[in-house]
Coordinates of C-alpha atoms (C1' of nucleotides) in Angstrom, one line a residue:
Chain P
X1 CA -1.7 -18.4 28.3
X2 CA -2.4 -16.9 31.7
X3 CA -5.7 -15.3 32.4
X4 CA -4.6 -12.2 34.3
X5 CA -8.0 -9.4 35.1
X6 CA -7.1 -5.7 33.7
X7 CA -7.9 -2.3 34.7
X8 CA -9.5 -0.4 31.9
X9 CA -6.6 2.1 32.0
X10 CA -4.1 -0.5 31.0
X11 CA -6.1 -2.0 27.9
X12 CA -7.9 0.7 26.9
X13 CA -5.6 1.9 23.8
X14 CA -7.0 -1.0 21.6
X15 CA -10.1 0.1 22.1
X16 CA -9.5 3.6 21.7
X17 CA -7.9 2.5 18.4
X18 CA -11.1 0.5 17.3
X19 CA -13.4 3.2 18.1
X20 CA -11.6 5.7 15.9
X21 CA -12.0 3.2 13.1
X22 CA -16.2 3.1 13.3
X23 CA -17.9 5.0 16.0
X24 CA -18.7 2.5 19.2
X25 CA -21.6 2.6 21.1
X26 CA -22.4 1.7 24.8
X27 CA -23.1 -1.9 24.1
X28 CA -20.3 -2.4 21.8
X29 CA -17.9 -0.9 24.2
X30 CA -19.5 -3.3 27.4
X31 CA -19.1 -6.4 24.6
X32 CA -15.8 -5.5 24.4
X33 CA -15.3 -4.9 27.9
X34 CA -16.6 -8.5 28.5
X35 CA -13.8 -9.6 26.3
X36 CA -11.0 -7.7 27.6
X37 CA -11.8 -9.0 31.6
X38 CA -10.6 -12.5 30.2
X39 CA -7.5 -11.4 28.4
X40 CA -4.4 -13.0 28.3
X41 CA -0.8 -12.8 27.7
X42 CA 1.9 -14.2 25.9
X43 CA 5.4 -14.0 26.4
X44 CA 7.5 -12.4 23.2
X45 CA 8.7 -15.2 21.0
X46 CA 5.1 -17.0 21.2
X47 CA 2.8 -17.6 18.4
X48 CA -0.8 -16.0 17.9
X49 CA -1.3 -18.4 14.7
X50 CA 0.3 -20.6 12.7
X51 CA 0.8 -20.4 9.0
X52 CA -1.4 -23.3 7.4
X53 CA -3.6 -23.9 10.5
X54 CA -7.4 -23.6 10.8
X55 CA -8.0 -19.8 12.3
X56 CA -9.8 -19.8 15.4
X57 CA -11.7 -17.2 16.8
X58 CA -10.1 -13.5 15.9
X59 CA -8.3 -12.0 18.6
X60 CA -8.2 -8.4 19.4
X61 CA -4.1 -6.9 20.5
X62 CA -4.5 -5.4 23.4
X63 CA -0.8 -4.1 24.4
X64 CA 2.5 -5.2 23.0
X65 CA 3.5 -6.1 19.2
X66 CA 3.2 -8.6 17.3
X67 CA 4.3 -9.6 13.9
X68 CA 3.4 -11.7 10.7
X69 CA 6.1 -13.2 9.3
X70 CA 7.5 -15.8 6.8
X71 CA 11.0 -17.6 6.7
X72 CA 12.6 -19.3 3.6
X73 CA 14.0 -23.0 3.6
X74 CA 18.0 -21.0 4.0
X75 CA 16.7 -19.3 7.1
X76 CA 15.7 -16.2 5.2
X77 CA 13.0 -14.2 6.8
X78 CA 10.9 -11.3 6.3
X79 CA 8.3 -9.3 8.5
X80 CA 5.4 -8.8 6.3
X81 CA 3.4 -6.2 8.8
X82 CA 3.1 -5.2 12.3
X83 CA -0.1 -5.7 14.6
X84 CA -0.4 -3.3 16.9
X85 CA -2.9 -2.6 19.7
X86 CA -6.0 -2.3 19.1
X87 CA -5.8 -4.0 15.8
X88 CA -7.0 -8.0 14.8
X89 CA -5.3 -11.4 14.3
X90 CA -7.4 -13.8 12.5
X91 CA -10.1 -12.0 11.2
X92 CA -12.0 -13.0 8.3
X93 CA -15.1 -13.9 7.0
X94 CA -14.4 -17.4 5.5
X95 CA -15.6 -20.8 7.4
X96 CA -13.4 -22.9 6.9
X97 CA -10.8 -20.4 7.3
X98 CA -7.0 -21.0 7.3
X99 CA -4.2 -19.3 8.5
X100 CA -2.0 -17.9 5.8
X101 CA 1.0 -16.5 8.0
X102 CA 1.9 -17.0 11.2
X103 CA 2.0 -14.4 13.4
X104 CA 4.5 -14.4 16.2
X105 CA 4.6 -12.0 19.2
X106 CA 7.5 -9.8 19.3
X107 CA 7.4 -8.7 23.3
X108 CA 5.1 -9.4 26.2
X109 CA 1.6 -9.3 24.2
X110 CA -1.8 -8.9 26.2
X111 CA -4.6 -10.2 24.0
X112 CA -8.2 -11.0 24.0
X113 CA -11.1 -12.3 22.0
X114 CA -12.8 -10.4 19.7
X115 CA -16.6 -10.2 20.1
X116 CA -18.0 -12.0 17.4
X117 CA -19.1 -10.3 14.4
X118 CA -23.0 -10.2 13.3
X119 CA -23.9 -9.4 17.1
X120 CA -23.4 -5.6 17.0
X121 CA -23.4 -3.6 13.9
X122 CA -20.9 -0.2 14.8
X123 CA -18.2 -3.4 15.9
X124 CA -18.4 -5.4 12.2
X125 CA -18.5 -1.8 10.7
X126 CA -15.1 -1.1 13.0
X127 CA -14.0 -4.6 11.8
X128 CA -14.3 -4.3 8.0
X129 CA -13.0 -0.7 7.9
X130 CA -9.8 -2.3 10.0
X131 CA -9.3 -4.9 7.3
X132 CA -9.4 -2.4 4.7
X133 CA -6.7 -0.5 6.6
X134 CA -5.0 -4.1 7.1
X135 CA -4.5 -4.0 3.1
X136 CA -4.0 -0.2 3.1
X137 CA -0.5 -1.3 5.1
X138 CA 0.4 -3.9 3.1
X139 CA -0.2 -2.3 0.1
X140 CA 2.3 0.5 1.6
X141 CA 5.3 -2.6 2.3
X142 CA 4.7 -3.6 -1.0
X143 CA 6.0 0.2 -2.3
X144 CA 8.5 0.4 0.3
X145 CA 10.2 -2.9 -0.2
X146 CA 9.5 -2.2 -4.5
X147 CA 10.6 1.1 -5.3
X148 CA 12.5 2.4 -2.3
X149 CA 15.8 2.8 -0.8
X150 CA 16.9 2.1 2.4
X151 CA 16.3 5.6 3.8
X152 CA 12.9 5.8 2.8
X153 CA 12.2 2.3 3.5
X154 CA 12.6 2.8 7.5
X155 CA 11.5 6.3 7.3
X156 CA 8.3 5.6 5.8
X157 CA 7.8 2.6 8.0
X158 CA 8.5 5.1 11.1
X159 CA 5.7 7.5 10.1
X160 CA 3.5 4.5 9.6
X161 CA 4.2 3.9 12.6
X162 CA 3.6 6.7 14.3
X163 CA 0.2 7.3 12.5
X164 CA -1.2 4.0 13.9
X165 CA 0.4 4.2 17.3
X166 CA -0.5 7.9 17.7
X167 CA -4.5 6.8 17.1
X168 CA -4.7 4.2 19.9
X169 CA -3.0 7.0 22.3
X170 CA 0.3 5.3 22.5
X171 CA 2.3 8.5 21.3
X172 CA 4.2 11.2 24.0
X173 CA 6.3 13.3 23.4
X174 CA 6.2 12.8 19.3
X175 CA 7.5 9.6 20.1
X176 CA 6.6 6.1 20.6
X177 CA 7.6 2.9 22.6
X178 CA 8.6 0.1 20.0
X179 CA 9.8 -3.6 21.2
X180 CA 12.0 -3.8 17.5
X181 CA 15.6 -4.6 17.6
X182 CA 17.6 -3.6 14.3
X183 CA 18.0 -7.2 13.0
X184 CA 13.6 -6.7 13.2
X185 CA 13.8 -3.8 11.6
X186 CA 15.8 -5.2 8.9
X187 CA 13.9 -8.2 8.3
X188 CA 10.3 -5.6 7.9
X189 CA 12.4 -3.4 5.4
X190 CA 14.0 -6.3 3.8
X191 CA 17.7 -5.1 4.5
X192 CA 20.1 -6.8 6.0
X193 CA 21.3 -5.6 10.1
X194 CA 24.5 -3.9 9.1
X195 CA 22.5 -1.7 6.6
X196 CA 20.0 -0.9 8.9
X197 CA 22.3 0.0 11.7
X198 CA 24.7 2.6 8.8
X199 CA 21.2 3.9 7.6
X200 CA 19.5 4.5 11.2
X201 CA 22.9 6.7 12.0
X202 CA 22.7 8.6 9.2
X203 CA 19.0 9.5 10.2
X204 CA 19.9 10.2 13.4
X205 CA 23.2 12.4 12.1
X206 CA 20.5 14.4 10.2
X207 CA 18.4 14.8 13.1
X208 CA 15.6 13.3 11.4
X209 CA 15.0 10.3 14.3
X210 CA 16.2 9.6 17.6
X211 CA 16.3 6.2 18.7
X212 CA 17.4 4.8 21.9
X213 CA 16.9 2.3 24.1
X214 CA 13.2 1.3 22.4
X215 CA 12.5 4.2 22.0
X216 CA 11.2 6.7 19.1
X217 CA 11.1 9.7 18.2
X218 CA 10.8 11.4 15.0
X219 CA 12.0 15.4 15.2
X220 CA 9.3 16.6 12.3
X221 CA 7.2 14.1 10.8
X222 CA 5.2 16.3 8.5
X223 CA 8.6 17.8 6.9
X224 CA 10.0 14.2 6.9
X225 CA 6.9 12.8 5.3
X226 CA 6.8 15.4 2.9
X227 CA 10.3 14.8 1.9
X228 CA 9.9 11.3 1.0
X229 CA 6.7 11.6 -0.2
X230 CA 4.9 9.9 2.7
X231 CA 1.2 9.7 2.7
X232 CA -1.5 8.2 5.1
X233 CA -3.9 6.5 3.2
X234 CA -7.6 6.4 3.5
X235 CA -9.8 3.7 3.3
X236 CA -13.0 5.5 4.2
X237 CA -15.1 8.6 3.0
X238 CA -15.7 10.7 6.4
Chain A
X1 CA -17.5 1.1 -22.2
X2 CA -18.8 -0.4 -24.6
X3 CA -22.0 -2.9 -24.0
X4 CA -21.4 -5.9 -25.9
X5 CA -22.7 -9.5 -25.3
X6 CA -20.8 -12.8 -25.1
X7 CA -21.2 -15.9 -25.6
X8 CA -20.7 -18.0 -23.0
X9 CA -17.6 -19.8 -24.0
X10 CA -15.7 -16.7 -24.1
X11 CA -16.6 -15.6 -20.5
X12 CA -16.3 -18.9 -18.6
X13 CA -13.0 -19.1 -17.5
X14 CA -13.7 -16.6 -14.8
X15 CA -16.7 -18.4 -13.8
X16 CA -14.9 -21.4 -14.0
X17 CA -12.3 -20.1 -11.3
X18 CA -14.9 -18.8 -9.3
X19 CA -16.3 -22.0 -8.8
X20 CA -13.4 -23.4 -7.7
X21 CA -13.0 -21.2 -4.5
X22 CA -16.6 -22.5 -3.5
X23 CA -18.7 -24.8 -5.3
X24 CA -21.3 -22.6 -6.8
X25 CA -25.0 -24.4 -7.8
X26 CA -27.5 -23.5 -10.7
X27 CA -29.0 -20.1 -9.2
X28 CA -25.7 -18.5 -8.5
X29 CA -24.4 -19.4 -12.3
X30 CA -27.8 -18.0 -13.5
X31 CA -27.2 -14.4 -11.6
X32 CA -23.7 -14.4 -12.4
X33 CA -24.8 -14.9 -16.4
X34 CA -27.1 -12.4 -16.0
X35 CA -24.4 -10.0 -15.1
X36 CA -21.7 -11.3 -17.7
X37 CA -25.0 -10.1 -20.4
X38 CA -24.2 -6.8 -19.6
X39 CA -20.5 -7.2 -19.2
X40 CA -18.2 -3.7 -20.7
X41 CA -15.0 -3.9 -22.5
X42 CA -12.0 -1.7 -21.8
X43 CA -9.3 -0.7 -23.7
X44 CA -5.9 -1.1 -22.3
X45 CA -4.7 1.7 -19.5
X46 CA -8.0 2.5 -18.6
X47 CA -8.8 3.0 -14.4
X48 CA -11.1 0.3 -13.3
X49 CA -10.4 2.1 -10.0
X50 CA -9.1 5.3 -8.7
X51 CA -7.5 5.5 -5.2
X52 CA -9.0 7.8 -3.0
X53 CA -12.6 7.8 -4.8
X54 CA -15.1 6.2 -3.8
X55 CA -15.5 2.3 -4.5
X56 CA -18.7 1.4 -6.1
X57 CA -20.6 -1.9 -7.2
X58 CA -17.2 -4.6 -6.9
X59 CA -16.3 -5.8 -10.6
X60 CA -16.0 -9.4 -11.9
X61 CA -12.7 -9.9 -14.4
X62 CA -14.0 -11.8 -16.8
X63 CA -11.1 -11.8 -19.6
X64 CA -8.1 -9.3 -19.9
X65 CA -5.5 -8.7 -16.6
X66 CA -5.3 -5.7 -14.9
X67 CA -3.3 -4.4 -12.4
X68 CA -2.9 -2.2 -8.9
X69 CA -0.6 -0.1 -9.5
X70 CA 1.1 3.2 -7.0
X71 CA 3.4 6.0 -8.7
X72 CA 5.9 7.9 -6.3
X73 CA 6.2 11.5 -7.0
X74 CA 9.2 11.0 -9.3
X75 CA 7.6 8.8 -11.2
X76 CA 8.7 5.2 -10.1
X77 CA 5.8 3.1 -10.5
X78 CA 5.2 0.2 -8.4
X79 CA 2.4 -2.9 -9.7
X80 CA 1.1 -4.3 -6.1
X81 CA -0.7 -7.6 -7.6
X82 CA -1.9 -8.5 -10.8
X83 CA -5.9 -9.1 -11.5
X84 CA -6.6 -12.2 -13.7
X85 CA -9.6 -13.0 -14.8
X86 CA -12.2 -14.8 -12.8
X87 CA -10.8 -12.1 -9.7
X88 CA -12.6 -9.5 -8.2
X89 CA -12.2 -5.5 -8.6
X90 CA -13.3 -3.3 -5.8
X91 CA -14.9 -6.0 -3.1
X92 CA -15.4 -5.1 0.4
X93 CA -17.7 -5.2 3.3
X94 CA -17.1 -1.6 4.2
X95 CA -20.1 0.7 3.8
X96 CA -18.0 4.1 2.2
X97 CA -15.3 2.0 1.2
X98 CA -12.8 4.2 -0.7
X99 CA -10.1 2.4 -3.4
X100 CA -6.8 2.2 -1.7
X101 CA -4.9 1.8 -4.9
X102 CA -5.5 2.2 -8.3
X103 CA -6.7 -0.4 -10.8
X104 CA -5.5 0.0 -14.2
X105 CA -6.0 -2.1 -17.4
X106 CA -2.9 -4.0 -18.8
X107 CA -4.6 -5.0 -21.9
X108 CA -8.3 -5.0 -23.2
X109 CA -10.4 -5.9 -19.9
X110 CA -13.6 -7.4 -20.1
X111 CA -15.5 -7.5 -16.7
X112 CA -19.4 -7.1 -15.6
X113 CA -20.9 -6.5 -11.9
X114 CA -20.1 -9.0 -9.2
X115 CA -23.8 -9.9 -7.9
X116 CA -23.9 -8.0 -4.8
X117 CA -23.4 -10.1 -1.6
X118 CA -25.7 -11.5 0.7
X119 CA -28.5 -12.7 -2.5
X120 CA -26.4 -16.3 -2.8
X121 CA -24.6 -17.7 0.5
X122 CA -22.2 -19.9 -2.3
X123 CA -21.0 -16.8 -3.9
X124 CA -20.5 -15.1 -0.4
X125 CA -18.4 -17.8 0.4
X126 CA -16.6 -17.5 -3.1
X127 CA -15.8 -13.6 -2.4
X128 CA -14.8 -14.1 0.6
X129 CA -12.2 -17.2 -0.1
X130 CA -10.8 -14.7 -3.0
X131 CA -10.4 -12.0 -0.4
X132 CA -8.6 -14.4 1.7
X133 CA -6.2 -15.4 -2.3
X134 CA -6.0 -11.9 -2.5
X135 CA -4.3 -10.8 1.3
X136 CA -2.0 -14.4 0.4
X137 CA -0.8 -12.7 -2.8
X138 CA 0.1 -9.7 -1.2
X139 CA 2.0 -11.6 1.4
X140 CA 4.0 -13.3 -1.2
X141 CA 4.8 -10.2 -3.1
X142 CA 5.8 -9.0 0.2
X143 CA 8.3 -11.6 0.4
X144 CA 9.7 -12.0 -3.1
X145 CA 10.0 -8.1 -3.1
X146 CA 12.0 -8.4 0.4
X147 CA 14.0 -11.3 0.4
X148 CA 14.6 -12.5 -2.9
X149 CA 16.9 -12.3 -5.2
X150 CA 15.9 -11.1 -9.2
X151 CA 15.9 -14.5 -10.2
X152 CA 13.6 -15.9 -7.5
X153 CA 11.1 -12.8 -8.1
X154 CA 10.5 -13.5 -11.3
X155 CA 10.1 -17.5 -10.9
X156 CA 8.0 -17.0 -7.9
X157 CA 6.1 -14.4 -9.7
X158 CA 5.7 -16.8 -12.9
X159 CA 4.5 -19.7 -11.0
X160 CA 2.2 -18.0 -9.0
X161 CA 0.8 -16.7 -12.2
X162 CA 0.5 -20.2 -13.5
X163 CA -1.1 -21.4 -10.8
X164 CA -4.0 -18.6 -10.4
X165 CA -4.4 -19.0 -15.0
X166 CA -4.3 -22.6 -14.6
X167 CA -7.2 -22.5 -11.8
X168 CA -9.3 -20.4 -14.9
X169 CA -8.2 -22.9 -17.5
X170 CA -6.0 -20.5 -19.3
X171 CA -3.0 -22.7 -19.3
X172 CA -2.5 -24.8 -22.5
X173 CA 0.3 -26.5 -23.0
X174 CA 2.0 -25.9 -20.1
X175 CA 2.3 -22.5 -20.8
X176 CA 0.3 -19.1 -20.9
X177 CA -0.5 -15.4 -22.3
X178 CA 0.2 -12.9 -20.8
X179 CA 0.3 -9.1 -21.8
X180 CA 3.2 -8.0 -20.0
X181 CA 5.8 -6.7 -21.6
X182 CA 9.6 -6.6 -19.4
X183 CA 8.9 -3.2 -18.2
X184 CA 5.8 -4.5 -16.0
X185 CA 7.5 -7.4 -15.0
X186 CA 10.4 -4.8 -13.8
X187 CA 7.8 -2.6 -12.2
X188 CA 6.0 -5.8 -10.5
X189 CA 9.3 -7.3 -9.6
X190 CA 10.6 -4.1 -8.1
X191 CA 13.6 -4.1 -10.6
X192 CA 15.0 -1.9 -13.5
X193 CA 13.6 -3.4 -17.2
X194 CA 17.5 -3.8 -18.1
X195 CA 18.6 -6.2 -15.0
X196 CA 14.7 -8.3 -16.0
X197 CA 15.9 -8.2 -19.3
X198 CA 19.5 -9.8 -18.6
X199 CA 17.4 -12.1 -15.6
X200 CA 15.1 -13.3 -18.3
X201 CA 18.3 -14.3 -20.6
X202 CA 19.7 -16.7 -18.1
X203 CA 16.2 -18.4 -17.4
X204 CA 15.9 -18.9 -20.8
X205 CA 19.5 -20.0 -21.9
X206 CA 19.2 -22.4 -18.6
X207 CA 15.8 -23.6 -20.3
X208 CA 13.8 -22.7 -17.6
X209 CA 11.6 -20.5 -19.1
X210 CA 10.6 -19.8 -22.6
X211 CA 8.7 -16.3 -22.9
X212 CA 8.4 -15.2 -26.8
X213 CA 5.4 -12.3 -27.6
X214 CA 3.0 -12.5 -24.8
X215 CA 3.5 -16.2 -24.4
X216 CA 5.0 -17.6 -21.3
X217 CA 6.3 -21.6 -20.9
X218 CA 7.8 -22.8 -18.0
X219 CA 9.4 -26.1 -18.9
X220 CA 9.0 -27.6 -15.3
X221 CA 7.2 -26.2 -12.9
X222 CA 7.7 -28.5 -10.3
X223 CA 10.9 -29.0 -10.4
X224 CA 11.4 -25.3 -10.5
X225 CA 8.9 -24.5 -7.6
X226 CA 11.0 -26.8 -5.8
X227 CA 14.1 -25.1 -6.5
X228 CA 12.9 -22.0 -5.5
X229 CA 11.1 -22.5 -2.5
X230 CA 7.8 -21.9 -4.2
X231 CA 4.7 -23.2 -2.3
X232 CA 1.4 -22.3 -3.3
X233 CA -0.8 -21.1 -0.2
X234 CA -4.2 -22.7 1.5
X235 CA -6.4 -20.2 2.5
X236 CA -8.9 -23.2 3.2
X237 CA -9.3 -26.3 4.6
X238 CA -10.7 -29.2 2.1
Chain J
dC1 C1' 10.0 2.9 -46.1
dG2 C1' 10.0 5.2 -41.8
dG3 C1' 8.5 5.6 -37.1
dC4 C1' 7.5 3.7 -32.8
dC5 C1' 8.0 0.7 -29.2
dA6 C1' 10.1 -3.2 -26.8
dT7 C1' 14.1 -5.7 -26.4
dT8 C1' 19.0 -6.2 -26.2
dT9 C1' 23.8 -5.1 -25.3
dG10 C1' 27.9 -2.6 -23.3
dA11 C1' 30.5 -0.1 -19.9
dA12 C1' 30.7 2.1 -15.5
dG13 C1' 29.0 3.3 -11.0
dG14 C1' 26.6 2.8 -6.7
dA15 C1' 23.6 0.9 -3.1
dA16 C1' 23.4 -2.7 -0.2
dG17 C1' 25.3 -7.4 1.2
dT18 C1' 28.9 -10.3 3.4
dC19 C1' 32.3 -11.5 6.6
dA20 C1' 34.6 -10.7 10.7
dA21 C1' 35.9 -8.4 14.6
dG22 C1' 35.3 -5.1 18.4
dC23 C1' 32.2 -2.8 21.9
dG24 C1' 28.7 -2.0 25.5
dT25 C1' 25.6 -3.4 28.6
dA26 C1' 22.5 -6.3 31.2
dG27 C1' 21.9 -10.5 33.4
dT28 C1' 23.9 -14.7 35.9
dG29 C1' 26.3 -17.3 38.9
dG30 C1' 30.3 -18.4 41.5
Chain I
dC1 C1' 31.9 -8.2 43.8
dC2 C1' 33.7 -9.7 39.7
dA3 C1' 34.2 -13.0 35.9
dC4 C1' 31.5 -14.9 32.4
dT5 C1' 28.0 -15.0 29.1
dA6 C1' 24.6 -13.4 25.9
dC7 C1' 22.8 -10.2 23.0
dG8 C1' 22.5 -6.2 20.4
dC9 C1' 24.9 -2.4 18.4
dT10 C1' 28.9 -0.6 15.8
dT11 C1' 32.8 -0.5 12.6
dG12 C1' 35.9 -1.8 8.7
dA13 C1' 37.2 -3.9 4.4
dC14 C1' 35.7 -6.2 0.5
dT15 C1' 32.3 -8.1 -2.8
dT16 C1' 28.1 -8.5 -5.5
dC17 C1' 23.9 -7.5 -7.3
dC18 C1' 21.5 -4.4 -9.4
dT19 C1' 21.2 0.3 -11.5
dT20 C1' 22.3 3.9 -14.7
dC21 C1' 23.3 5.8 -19.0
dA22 C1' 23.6 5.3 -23.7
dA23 C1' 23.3 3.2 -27.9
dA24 C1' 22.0 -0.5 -31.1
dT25 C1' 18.9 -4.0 -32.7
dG26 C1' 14.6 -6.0 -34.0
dG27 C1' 9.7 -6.3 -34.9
dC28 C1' 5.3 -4.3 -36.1
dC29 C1' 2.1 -1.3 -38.5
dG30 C1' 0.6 2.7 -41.0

DNA sequence: CGGCCATTTGAAGGAAGTCAAGCGTAGTGG
DNA sequence: CCACTACGCTTGACTTCCTTCAAATGGCCG
């Protein structure tokens, strides 16, 4: 872990993400900023916490993906979610806290602490309406990897995508950077590589994605998330 | 809902469990009795929670199971997690929380208020260990759903079950009730009730299992958690 | 007894998995 | 500059697990 000093144009999508989640104030954002000036980064492959260790402090994503995942004794693995800037590792409100997946970075990740909750009201309102989401998404896998087909599955995952991406600013062009390799996206949709890769080219046949290279694009995501029935949950009244 | 009163022998199983996520003293058992005095009963597929409305006072299961469940438009119906008694209904720190999913009755519920948070620093603790359960349940679903195979869903599934009933004292003999009938299990498991039905046939013929009118038996747990790969998850340290 | 619901069974089809090989491209080192 | 490697993507042929459709059986209760 190297500390390396930021500009506030290069982190600022996390916190653009948080503030959308509960409205920050000036000395939420300057607690923050304090954070962010002693971030630090991790090379993809690395671990952010380890299944069945205590949980230190949370850590606020500040760029880059990372990943929770879980592998059976034959090698077996599956992606449970995707943390994304601007979002928490290792938040929680127990003491004694442990962590129940490990969570692995997926590319270069820049990270930092996470103020500490209790200290500023608008941030623990920003944290508990994040957790809520954090359930919101994995109530979503649960559906996808349940009761859908292939298709769907990495459709719906792609508009998820898109939502959460497109509110920390990270969207251009309808389209979004993602570090994700098909064997990746095969072990978040729970389908094996060679599925993914016939699936992904009949997508792209249709015109419904393009993907190249990293990178994203979805042609019409309203049409394509009204096709499969695609919906963006909330988690708060407004 | 209907007030009725219990006594407490038919109520303390959920206590019972609750105690064992953080050792509860004599002034948290009195305010959680006082709430279990005005405790409802609900008939089977009634909401205890409606996604997308407002969440109000959190609930406390004290005997019945209920269950999250999301319906795609087409009508394929997907459980998320099971709620057993002694579990929560609708707890979370957010101010205008709103219910991401739906929480329906399997059978006749019984539940009362939780105690709100922040009276008793023991119960806070016990909500928020539970919350932690709760995301760990939803990881494992994640994974049966993804990577396993019909037969490893439904033994995960089963001895998961086990394990939360047996922390209530609902397991007798090894074994345990359970309203579910094979189309829930499909709809949990994310399979058709034909392929559960013809699943359940070899588990029983291979004497794994024994599942006759609501009452489940699984002949050995151990040895069957160890076949699987079943590991039942910390969320705290000792 | 009759109706209803859950379970069971059979036969056939399809979505996704497995195995194995062939590409393309980027990085490395002689 | 060109092997040589490594990794990710692509393709083909074949298999399997699970679904679908449809009908039969069994238990429970009015």
């Amino acid at each position: 872990m190297t500390q390396v000093a930021h500009a506030f144009t290069g982190v600022s999508p996390a916190i653009v993400r948080l503030g959308k989640l509960a409205p920050l104030g000036r000395a939420e954002i300057e607690a923050l900023e304090a954070e962010v000036a002693n971030s630090f980064r991790l090379p993809g492959r690395a671990e952010l916490l380890h299944e069945g260790r205590a949980v230190g402090r949370a850590r606020l994503m500040l760029s880059g993906w990372a990943a929770r995942v879980r592998y059976l004794e034959d090698g077996r693995r599956q992606i449970m979610s995707f943390v994304l800037p601007g979002e928490l590792i290792g938040h929680c409100t127990q003491a004694q806290a442990v962590a129940v997946s490990t969570v692995t970075a997926l590319d270069e990740v820049v990270a930092c602490a996470a103020p500490a909750p209790g200290s500023h009201a608008a941030l623990d309102a920003a944290y508990a309406v994040g957790q809520a989401r954090e359930e919101a998404y994995l109530l979503a896998q649960i559906v996808r990897l349940g009761r859908m087909n292939a298709e769907e599955r990495i459709t719906g995952l792609l508009l998820e995508l898109l939502h959460r991406l497109d509110e920390a600013g990270l969207v251009r062009d309808g389209g979004f950077d993602a570090p994700l390799t098909q064997e990746m996206l095969a072990d978040v949709t729970g389908l094996t590589p060679v599925h993914v890769n016939r699936t992904l080219q009949v997508l792209r046949r249709r015109g419904d994605i393009e993907w190249k290279s990293h990178r994203v694009r979805i042609a019409d995501p309203d049409a394509l998330a009204e096709r499969i029935g695609f919906v963006a949950r909330r988690v708060t009244a407004e």
